[in-house]
mmCIF file of C-alpha atoms in Angstrom:
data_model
loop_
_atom_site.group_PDB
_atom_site.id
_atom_site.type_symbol
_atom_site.label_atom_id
_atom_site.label_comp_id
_atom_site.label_asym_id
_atom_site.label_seq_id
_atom_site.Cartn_x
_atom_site.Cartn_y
_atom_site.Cartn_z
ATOM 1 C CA UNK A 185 -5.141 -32.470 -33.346
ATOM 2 C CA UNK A 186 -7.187 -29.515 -31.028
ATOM 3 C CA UNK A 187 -6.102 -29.656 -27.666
ATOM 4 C CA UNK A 188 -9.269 -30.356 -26.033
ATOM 5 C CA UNK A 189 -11.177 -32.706 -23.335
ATOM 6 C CA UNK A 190 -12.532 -34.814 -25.548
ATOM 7 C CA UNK A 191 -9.206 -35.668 -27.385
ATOM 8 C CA UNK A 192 -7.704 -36.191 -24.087
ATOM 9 C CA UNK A 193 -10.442 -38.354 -22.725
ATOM 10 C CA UNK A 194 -9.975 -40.335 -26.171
ATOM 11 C CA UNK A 195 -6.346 -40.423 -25.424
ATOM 12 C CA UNK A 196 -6.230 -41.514 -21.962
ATOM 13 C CA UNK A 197 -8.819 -44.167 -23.041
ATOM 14 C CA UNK A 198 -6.417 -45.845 -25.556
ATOM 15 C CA UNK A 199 -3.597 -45.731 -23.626
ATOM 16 C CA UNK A 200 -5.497 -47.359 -21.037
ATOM 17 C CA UNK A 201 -6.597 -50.161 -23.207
ATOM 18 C CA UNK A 202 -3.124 -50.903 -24.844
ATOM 19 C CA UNK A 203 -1.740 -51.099 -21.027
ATOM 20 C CA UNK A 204 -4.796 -53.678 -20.446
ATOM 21 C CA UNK A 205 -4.394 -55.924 -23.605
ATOM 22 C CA UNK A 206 -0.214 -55.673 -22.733
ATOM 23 C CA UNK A 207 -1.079 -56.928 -19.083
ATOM 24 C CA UNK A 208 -3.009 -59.615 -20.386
ATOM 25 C CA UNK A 209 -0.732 -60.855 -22.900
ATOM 26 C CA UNK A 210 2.171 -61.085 -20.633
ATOM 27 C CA UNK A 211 -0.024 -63.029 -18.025
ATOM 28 C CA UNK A 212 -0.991 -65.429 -20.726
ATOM 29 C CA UNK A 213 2.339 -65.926 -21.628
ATOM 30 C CA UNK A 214 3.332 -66.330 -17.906
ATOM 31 C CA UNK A 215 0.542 -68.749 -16.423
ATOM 32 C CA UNK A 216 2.116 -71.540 -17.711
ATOM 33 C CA UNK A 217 5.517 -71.175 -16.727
ATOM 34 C CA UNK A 218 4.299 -69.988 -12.703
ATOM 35 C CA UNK A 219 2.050 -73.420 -13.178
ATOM 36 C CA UNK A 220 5.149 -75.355 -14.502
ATOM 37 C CA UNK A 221 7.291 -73.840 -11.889
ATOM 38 C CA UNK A 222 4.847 -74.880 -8.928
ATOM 39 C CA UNK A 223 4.408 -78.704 -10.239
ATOM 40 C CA UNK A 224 8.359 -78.695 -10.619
ATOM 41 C CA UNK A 225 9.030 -77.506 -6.609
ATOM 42 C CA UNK A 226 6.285 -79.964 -5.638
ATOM 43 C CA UNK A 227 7.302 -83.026 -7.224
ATOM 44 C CA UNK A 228 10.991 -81.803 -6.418
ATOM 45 C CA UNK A 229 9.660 -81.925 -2.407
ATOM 46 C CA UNK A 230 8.028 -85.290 -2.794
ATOM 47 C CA UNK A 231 12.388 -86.248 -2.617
ATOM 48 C CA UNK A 232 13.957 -83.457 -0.666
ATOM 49 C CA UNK A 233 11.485 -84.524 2.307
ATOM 50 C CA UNK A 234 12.668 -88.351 2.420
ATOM 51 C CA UNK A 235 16.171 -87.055 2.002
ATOM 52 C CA UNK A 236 16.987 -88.359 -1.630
ATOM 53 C CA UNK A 237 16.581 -87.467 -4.601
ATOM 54 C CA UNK A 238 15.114 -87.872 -8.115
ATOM 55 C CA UNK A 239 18.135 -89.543 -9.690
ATOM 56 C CA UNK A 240 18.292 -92.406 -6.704
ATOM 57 C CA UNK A 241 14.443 -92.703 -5.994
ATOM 58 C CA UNK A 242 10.887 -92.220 -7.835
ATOM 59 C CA UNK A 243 7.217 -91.988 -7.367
ATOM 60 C CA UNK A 244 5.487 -95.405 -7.240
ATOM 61 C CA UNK A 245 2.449 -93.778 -7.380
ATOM 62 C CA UNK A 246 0.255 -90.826 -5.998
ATOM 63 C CA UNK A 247 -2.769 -91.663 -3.990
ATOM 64 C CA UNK A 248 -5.927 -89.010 -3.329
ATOM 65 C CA UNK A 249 -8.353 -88.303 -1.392
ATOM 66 C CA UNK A 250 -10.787 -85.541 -1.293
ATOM 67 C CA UNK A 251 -11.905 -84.141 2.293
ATOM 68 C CA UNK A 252 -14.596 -81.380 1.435
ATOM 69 C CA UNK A 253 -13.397 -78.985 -0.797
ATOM 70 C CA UNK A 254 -9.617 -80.277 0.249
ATOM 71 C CA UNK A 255 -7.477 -82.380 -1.603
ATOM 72 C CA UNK A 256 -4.840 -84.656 0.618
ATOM 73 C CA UNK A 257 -1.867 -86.821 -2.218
ATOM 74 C CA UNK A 258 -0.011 -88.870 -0.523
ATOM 75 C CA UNK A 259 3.250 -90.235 -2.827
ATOM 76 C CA UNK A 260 4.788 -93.575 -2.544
ATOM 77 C CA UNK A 261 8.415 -93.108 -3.315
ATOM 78 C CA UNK A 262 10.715 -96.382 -4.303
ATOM 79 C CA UNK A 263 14.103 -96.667 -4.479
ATOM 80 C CA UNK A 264 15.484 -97.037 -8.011
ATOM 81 C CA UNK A 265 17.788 -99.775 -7.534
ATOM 82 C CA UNK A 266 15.666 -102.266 -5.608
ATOM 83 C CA UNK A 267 12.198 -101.306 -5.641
ATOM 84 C CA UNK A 268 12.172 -100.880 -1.936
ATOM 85 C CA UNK A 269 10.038 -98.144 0.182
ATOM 86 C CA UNK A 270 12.239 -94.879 0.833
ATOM 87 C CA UNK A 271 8.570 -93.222 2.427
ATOM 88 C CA UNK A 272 5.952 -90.987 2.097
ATOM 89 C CA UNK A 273 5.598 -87.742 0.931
ATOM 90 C CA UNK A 274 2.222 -86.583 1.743
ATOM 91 C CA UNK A 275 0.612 -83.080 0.228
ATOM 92 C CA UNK A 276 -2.157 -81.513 3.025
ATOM 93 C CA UNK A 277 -3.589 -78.436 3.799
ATOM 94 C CA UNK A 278 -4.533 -77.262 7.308
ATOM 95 C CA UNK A 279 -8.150 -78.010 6.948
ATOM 96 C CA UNK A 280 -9.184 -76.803 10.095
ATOM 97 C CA UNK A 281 -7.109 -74.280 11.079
ATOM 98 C CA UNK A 282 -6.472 -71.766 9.068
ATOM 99 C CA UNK A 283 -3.287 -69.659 8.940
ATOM 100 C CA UNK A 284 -3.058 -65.437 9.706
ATOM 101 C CA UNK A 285 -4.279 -64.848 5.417
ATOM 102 C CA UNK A 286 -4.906 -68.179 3.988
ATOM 103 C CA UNK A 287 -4.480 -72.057 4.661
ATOM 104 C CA UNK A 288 -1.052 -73.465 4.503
ATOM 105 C CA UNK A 289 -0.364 -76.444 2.488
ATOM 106 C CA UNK A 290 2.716 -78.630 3.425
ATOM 107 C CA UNK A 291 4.418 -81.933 2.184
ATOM 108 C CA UNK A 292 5.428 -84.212 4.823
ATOM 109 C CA UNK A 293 7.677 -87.122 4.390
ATOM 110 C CA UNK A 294 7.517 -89.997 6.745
ATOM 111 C CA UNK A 295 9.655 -92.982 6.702
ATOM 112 C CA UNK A 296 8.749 -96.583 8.620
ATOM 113 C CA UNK A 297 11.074 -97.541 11.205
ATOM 114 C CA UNK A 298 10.562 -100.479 13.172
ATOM 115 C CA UNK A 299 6.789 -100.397 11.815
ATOM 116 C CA UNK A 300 6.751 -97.002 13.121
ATOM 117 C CA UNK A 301 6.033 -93.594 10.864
ATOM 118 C CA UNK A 302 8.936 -91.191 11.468
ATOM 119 C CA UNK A 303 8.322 -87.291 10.242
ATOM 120 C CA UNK A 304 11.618 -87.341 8.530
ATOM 121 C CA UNK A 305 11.635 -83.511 6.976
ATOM 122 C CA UNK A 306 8.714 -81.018 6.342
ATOM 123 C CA UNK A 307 8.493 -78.437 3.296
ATOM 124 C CA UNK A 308 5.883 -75.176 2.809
ATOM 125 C CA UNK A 309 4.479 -75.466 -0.768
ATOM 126 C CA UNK A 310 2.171 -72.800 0.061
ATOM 127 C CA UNK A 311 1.624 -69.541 2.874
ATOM 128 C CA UNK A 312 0.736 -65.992 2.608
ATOM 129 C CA UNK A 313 1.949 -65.782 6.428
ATOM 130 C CA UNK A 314 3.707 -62.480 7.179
ATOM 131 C CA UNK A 315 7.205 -61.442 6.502
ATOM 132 C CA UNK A 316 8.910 -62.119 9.348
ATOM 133 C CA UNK A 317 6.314 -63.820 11.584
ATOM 134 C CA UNK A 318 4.787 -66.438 10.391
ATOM 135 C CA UNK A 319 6.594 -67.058 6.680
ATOM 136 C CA UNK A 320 9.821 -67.856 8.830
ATOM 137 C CA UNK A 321 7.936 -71.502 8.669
ATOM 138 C CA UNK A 322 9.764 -71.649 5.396
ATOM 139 C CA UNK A 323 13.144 -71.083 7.181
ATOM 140 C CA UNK A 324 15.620 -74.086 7.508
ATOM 141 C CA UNK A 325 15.095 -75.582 11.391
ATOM 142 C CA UNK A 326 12.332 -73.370 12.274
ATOM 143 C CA UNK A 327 11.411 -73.972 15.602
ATOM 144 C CA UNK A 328 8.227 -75.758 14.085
ATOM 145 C CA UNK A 329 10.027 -78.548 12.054
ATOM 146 C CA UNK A 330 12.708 -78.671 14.841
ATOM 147 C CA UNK A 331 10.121 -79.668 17.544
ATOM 148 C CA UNK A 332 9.227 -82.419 15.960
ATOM 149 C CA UNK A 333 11.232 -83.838 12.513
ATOM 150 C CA UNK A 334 12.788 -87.185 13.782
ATOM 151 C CA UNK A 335 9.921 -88.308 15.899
ATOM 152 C CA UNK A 336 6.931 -90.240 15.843
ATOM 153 C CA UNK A 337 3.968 -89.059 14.428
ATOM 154 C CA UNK A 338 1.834 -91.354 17.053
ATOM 155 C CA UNK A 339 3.256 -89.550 19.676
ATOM 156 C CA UNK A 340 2.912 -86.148 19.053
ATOM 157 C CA UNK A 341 0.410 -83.639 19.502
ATOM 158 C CA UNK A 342 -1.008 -81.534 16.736
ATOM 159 C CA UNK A 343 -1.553 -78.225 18.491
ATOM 160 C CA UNK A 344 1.175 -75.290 19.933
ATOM 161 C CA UNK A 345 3.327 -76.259 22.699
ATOM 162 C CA UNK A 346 1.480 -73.325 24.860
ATOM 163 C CA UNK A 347 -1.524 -74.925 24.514
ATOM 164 C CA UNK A 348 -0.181 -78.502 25.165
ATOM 165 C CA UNK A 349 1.100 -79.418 22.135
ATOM 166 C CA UNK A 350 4.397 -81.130 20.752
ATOM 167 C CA UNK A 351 4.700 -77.722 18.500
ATOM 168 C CA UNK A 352 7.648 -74.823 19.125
ATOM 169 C CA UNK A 353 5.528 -72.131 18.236
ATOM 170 C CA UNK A 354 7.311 -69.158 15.745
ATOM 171 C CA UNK A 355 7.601 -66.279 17.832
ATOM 172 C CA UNK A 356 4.700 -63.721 17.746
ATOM 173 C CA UNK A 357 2.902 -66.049 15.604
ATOM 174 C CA UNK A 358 0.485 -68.593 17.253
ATOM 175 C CA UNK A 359 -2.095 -68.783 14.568
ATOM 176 C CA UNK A 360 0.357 -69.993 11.434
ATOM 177 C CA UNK A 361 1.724 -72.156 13.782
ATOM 178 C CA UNK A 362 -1.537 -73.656 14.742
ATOM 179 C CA UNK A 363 -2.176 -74.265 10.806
ATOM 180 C CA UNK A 364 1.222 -75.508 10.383
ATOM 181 C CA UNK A 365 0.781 -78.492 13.100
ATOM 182 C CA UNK A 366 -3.004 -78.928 12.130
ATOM 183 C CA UNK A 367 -1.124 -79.359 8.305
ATOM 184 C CA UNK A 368 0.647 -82.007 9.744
ATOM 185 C CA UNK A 369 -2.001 -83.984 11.387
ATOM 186 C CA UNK A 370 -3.827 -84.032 8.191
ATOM 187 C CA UNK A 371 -0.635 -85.187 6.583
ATOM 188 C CA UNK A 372 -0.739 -87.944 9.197
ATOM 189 C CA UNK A 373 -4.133 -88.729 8.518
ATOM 190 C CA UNK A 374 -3.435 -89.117 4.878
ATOM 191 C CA UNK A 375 -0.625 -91.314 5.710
ATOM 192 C CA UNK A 376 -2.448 -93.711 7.887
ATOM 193 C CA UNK A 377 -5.132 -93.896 5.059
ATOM 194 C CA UNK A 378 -2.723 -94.748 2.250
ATOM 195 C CA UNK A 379 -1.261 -97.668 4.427
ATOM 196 C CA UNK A 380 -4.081 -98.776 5.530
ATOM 197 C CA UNK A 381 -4.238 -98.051 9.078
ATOM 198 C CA UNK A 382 -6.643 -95.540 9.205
ATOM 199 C CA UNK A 383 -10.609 -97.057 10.390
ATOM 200 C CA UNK A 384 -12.966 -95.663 8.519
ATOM 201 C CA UNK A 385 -15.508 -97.279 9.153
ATOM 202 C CA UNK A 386 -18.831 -95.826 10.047
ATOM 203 C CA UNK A 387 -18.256 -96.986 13.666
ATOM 204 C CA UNK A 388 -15.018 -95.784 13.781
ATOM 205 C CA UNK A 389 -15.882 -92.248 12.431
ATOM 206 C CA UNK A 390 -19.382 -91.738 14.867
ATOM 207 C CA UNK A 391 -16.888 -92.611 17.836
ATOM 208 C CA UNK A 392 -14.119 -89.971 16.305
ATOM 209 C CA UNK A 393 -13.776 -87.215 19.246
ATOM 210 C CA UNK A 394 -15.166 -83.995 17.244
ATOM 211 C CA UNK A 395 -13.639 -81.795 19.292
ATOM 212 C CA UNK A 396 -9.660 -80.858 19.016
ATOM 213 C CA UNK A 397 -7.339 -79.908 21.924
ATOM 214 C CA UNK A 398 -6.543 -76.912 19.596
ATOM 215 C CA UNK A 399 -8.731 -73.619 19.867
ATOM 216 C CA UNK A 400 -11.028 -73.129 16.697
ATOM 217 C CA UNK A 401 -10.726 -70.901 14.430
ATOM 218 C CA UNK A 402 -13.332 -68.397 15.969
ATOM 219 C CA UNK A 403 -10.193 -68.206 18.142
ATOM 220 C CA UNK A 404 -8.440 -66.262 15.188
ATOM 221 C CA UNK A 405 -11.007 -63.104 15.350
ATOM 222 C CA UNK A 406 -9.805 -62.146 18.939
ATOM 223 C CA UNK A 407 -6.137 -62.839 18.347
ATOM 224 C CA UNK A 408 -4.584 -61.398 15.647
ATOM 225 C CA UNK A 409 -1.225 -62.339 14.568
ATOM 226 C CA UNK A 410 1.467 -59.951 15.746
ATOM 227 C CA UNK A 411 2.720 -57.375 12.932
ATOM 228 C CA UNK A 412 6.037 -55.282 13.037
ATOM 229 C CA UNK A 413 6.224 -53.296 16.338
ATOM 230 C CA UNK A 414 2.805 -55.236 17.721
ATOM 231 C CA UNK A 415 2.599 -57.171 21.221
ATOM 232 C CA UNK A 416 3.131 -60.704 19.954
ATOM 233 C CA UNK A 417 0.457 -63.049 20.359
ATOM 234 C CA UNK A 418 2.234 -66.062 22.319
#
């Protein structure tokens, strides 16, 4: 074939649409696994955050509710031998707090002692936090989890310990861990709604404060999270 700009044009052009259809077969052949993957790590969370496991407990059943375009499950989890309530693992986003790139979705696992919910272990499902700053929420007794895993959840306060909260911010990185404690509350929430003891009643709902101790999120335009080398922003 004559060397010539056409042919290479024509060239370039094919190679370009082999690469495409190549891309797109591999991603077809990969969605379902990734999709697989993710239900796998969730369901394997709904255990790992009451502290057992799939062999000694199971799911009872999973309870939703929609909040806007959010979606908050909250698992009942038995144990297999007698039936009895290990806790619940509850699946929430941080609805009104967003983190540094995108919300963060948690599960939560609270157990009942003495009629009292107990945050017994938190888990990241999903961040886009950065390296270093804020994805350390995934670390192993993070500051976060440490703050407040073992206590409560009537007690606490979902909002930074800087800003009054029952939160140990991660250092240099005040708006994850905003989203991670407003993740938490709405974990709560959910909670309180699958038991029961949540009022929604109109009533209840038009006497709701609507305002939260935590800043909003216009707070995020002014103070962006710290990057490598950066002035943190705690």
């Amino acid at each position: 074939m004559k060397s010539s700009l056409k042919n290479m044009v024509l060239v370039l052009f094919t190679i370009t649409a082999i690469a495409a259809l190549l891309v797109g077969l591999v991603n077809d052949m990969t969605k379902e696994a990734i999709a697989q993957s993710r239900l796998d790590a969730k369901n394997a969370a709904k255990f790992s955050v009451l502290s057992t496991t799939a062999t000694e407990a199971s799911v009872a059943r999973d309870t939703t509710r929609t909040i806007g375009d959010f979606a908050v499950t909250v698992s009942t989890v038995v144990r297999n031998d007698d039936g009895s309530t290990v806790g619940y693992a509850v699946e929430a986003p941080s609805i009104t707090k967003s983190g540094y790139a995108d919300r963060i979705i948690l599960m939560v696992g609270f157990i009942e002692k003495e009629g009292e919910a107990i945050i017994n272990n938190i888990e990241v499902l999903s961040q886009k936090e950065t390296p270093g700053l804020g994805a350390n929420m995934t670390k192993e007794g993070n500051s976060l989890i440490s703050s407040v895993a073992g206590k409560q959840a009537k007690i606490l306060k979902f909002s930074v310990a800087k800003e009054g909260g029952s939160f140990d911010a991660l250092t240099g990185s005040t708006i994850s861990s905003r989203a991670y404690a407003n993740a938490v509350e709405t974990a709560y929430a959910g909670y309180l709604w699958a038991t029961g003891r949540l009022d929604m009643s109109s009533e209840a709902v038009a006497a709701a404060p609507t305002g939260a101790s935590m800043p909003t999120d216009e707070s995020n335009e002014w103070e962006p999270e710290a990057q490598e080398g950066d002035m943190t922003n705690e």
